[in-house]
XYZ file of C-alpha atoms in Angstrom:
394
model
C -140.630 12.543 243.601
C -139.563 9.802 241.400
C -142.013 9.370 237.786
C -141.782 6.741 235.591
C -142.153 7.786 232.145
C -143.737 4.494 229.459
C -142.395 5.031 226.035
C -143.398 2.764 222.936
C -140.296 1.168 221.424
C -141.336 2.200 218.478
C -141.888 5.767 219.526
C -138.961 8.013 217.960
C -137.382 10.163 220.516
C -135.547 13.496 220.564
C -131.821 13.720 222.146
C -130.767 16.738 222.596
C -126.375 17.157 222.912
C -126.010 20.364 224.414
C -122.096 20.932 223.842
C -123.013 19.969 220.366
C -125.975 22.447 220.249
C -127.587 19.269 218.022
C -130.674 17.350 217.579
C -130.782 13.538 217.011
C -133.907 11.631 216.362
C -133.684 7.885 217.404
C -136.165 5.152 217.847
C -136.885 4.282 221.354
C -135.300 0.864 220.308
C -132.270 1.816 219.411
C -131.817 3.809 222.357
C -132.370 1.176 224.889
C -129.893 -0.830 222.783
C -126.870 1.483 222.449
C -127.129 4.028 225.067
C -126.032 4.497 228.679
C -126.128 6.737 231.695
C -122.909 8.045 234.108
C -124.023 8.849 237.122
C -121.125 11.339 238.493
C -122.395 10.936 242.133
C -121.587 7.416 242.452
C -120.017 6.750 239.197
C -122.035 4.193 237.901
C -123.340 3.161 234.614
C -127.040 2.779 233.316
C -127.843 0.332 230.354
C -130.486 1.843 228.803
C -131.242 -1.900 227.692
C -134.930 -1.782 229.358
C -137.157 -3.696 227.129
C -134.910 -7.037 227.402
C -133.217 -6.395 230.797
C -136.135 -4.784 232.883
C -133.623 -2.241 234.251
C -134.336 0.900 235.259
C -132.663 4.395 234.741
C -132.731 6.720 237.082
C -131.685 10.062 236.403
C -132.491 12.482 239.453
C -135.953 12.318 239.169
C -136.915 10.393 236.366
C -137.522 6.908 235.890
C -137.730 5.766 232.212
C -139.251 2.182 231.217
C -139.547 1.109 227.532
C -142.632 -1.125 226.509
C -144.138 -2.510 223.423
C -146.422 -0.302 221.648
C -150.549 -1.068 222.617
C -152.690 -0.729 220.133
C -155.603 2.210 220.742
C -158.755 -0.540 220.477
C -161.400 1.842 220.424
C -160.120 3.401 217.131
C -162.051 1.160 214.447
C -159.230 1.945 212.366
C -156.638 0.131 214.438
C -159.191 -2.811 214.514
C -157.663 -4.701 211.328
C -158.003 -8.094 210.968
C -156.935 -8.991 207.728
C -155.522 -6.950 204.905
C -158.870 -7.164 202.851
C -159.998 -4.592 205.518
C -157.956 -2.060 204.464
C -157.525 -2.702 200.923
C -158.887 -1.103 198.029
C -161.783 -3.913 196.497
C -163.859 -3.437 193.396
C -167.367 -3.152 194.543
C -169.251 -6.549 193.834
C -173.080 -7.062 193.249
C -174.107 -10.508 194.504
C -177.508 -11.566 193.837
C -177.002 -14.638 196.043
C -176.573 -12.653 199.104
C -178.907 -10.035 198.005
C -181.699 -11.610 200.668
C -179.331 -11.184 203.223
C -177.963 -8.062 202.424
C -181.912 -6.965 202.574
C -182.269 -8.200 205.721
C -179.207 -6.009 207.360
C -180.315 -3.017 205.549
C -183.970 -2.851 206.998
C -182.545 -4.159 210.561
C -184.754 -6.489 210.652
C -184.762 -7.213 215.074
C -186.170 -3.106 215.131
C -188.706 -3.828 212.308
C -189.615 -6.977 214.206
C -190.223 -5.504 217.320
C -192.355 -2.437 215.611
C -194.460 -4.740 214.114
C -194.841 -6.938 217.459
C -196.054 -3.415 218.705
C -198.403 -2.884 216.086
C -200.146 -6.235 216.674
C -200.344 -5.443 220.076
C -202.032 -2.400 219.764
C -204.729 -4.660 217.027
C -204.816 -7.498 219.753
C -205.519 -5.292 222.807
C -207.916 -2.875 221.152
C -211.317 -3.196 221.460
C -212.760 -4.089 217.920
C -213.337 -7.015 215.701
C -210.816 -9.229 215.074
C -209.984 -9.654 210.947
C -207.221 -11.897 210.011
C -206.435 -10.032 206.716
C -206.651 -6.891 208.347
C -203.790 -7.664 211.084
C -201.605 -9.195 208.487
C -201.720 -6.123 206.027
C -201.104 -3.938 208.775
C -198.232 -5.944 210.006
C -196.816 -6.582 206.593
C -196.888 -2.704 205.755
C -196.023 -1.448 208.774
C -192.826 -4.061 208.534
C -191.979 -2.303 204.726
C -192.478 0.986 205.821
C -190.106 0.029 208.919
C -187.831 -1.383 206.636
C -187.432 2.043 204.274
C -187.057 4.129 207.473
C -183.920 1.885 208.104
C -182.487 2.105 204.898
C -182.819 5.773 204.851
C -180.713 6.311 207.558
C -178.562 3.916 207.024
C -177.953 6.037 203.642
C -177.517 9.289 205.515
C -175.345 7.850 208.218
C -173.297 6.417 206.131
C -169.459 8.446 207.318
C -170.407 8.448 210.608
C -171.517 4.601 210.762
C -167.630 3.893 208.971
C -166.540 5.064 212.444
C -168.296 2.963 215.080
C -167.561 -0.270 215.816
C -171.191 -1.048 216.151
C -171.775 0.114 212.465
C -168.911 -0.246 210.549
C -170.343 -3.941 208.871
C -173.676 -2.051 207.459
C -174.023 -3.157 203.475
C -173.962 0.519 202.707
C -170.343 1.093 204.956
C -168.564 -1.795 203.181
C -170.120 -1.323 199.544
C -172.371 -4.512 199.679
C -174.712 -2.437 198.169
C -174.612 1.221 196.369
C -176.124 3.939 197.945
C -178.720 4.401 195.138
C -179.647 0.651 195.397
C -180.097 1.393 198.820
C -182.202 4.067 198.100
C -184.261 2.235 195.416
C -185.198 0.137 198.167
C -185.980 2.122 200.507
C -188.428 3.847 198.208
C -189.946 0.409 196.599
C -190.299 -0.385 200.502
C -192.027 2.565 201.552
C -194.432 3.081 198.442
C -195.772 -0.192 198.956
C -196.361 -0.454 202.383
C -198.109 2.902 202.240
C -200.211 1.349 199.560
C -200.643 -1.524 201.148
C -202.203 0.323 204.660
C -203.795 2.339 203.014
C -205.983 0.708 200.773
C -205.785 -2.936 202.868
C -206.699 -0.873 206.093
C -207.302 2.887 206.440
C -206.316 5.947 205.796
C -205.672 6.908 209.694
C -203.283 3.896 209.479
C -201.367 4.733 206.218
C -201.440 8.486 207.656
C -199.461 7.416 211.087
C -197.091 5.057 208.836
C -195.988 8.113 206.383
C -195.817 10.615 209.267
C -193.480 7.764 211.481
C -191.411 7.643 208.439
C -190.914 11.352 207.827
C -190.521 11.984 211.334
C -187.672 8.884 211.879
C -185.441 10.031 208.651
C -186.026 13.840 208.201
C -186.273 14.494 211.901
C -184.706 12.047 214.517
C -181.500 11.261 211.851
C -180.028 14.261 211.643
C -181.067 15.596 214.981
C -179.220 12.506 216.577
C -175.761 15.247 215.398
C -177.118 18.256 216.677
C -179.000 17.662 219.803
C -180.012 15.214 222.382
C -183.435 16.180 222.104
C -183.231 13.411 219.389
C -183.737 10.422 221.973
C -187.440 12.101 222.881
C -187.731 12.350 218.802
C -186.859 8.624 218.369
C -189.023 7.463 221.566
C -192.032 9.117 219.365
C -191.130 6.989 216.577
C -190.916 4.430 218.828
C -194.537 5.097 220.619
C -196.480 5.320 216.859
C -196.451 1.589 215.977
C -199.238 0.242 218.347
C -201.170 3.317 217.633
C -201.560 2.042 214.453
C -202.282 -1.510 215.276
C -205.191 0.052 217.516
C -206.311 2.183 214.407
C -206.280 -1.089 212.262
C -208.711 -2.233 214.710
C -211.599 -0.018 215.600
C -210.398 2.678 212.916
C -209.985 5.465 215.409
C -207.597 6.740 217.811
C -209.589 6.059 220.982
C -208.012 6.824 224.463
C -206.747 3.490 224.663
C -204.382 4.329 221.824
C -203.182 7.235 223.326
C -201.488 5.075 226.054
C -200.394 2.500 224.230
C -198.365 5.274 222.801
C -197.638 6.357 226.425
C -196.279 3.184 227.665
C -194.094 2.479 224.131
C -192.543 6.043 224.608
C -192.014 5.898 228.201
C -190.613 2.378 228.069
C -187.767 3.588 225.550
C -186.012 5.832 227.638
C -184.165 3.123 230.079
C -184.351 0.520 227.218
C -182.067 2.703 225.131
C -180.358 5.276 227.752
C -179.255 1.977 229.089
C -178.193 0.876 225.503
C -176.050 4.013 224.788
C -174.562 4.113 228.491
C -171.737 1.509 226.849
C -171.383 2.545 223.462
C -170.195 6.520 224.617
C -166.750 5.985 222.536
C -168.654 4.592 219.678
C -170.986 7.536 219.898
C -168.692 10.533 220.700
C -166.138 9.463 218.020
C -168.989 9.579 214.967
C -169.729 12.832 216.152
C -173.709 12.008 217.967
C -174.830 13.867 220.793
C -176.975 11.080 222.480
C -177.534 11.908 226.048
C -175.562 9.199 227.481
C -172.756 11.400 225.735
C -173.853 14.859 226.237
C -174.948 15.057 229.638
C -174.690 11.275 231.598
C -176.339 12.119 234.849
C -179.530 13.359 232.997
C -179.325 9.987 231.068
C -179.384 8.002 234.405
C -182.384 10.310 235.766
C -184.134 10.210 232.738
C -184.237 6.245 232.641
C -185.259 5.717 236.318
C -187.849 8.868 235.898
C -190.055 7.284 233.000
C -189.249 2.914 234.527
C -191.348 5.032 237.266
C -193.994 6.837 234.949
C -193.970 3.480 232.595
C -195.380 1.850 235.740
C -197.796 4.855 236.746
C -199.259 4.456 233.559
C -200.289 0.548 233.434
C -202.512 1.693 236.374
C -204.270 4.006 234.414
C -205.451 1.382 231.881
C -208.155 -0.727 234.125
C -209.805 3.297 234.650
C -209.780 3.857 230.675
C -211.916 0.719 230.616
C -208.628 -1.595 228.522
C -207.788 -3.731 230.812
C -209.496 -5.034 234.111
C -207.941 -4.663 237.400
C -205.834 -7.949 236.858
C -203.402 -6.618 234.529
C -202.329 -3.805 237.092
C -201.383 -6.602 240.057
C -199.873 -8.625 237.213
C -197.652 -6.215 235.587
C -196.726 -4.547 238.810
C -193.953 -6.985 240.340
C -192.854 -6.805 236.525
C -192.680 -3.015 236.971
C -191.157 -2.703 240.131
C -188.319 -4.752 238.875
C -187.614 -2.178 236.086
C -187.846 0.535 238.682
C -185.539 -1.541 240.751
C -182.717 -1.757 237.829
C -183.790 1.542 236.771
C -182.943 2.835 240.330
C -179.544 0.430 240.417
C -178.433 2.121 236.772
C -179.020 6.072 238.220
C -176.965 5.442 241.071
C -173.824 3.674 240.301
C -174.135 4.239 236.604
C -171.262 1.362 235.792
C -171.730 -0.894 232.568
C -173.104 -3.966 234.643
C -176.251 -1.720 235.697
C -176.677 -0.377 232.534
C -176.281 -4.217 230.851
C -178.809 -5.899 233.207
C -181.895 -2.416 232.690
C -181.245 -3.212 228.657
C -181.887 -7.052 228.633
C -184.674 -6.656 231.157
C -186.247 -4.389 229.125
C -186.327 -6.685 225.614
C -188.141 -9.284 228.183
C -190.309 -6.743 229.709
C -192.134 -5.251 226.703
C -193.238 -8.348 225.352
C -194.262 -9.830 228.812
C -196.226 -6.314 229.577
C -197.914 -6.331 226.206
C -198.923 -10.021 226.726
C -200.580 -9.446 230.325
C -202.607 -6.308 228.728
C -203.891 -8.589 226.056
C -204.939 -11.152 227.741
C -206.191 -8.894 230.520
C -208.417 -6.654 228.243
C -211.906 -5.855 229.309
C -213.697 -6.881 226.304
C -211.659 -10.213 225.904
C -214.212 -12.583 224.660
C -217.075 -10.344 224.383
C -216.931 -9.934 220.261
C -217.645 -13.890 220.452
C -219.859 -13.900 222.976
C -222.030 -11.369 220.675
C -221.664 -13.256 217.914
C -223.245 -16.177 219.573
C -225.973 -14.376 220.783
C -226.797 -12.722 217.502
C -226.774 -16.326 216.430
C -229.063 -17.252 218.782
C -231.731 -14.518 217.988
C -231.687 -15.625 214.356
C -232.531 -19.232 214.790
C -235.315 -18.467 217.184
């Protein structure tokens, strides 16, 4: 059986001369540029001159071909672009960018879709509507977003350095120090505690502080010891529009409760499907997210809750939310999930797992649109209004 054996030309090689009894160690180069091969049986000579003459040298069994040396791409640190990468810089405060720097450090798409949650949960719920009210939920429900960020950001720090997905964080290239960082994060979180708790109510404030603790003292540094960190994070994930409801009718009614339900199930094949392409990223920092850990439960797991995610819009006209209207509307939006979800657990390739992701940043939004405008008391706050009016002029 004949092999053919690639060797970098820049790979050193051992020769071994046995009358000699020695050891020579010569570049792969240098080989294919001064050595041949007598072949006894047929007295001919082998050039080993492969990298300009494509020739090959067979030797009984064994086929050698030098090539130029490929670069490993998935090792960040092979990823340099410019000498400034790997150069050592004095660390630089610049106020200019420090708006900017801000923004990157509270990752500020998350933050915006947790608050779009948490004015969901105020639109759909069944109370008064208060302008002031929505935006001091939204604004401290953003901060307090914005500190959870920052906090891991500071404790993920070594392993970010080592993903390509991370490795630009302010914190990874010294933007900003880790105490600044910090300082932020605690400004951030103070007043946005402050600000729910005293602009809204304490069941609010309450569900902000206990998202926070949960996302940086739990879900962090589970994310390097378990999986069971992705059902952590998809609890951080389901809080938000709990909140919005409690802004709203200051209690956790059932309609809360599965709010909570769809946000938690609908994170699963939003981020299972995220991971599925960013295993090297993952299993070089050292994270044991599912996708990593065990990939077929990944795939199950997404197409399991796209199916419970859908189970549960129906149960929203019955709680008295919604009427019957958002269930036929949000169903064909459903059964497309299901239908990706279904596509992703079976051939599991980075196309299926690319389309379930980008559905799902459509689908939330569109879902959360048809319950609000589908609600069973939409209207009926200004409809008593009016008729309270009514009484008092007569």
């Amino acid at each position: 059986m004949l092999q053919t054996v690639d060797i970098d030309k820049d790979e050193i090689l051992t020769l071994h001369f046995k009358k000699l009894n020695k050891l020579v160690e010569v570049k792969a180069e240098h080989i294919a540029d001064s050595l041949s091969l007598h072949n006894n049986h047929n007295s001919n000579v082998y050039h080993l001159d492969f990298y300009n003459a494509r020739q090959k040298c067979v030797t009984s069994n064994l086929s050698w071909k030098v090539r130029e040396a490929v670069p490993d791409k998935t090792n960040p640190g092979t990823n340099i672009q410019s000498v400034q990468d790997v150069e050592w810089r004095e660390q630089k405060f610049e106020y200019k960018h420090l708006a900017e720097y801000y923004k990157m450090l509270s990752k500020m798409r998350l933050t915006g879709l947790v608050v779009l949650t948490t004015m969901a949960g105020y639109w759909i719920a069944p109370g008064p509507f208060s302008a002031s009210t929505l935006l001091l939920a939204s604004v401290g429900t953003a901060l307090t977003s914005c500190a959870a960020n920052s906090i891991n950001q500071f404790f993920e720090v070594p392993y970010d350095s080592q993903m390509n997905r991370t490795k630009n964080r302010v914190l990874v290239r010294g933007l900003l120090s880790p105490l600044h960082g910090v300082g932020f994060a605690v400004l951030s979180s103070t007043t946005g505690l402050c600000l729910l708790y005293s602009g809204v109510n304490p069941i609010v404030a309450g569900l902000g502080a206990f998202n926070l603790a949960l996302y940086t003292l739990a879900y962090t540094p589970l994310k390097r010891i378990s999986m069971i960190n992705t059902w952590v994070g998809s609890l951080v994930g389901a809080i938000p529009p709990m909140m919005g409801w409690a802004a709203c009718t200051g209690a956790l009614d059932p309609g809360a409760w599965l709010l909570a339900g769809i946000l938690y199930s609908w994170q699963f094949p939003h981020f299972n499907a995220l991971s599925w392409n960013l295993r090297p990223d993952y299993s070089r920092a050292g994270y044991r997210m599912m996708s990593v850990v065990d990939p077929e439960l990944c795939k199950r797991v997404a197409f399991r809750h796209c199916i419970i995610l859908t189970s549960l819009c129906f149960a929203a006209p019955p709680l008295g939310i919604t009427t019957w209207t958002f269930a036929a509307d949000a169903f064909p939006l459903n059964l497309y999930l299901c239908y990706l979800g279904w596509q992703f657990y079976r051939k599991g390739d980075s196309n299926s797992s690319r389309k379930l992701f980008r559905f799902s940043l459509i689908h939330i939004p569109a879902l959360l649109l048809l319950m609000g405008i589908s609600k069973a008391t939409f209207g009926s706050h200004e409809k008593a209004k009016e008729e309270i009016k009514e009484v008092m002029d007569s």
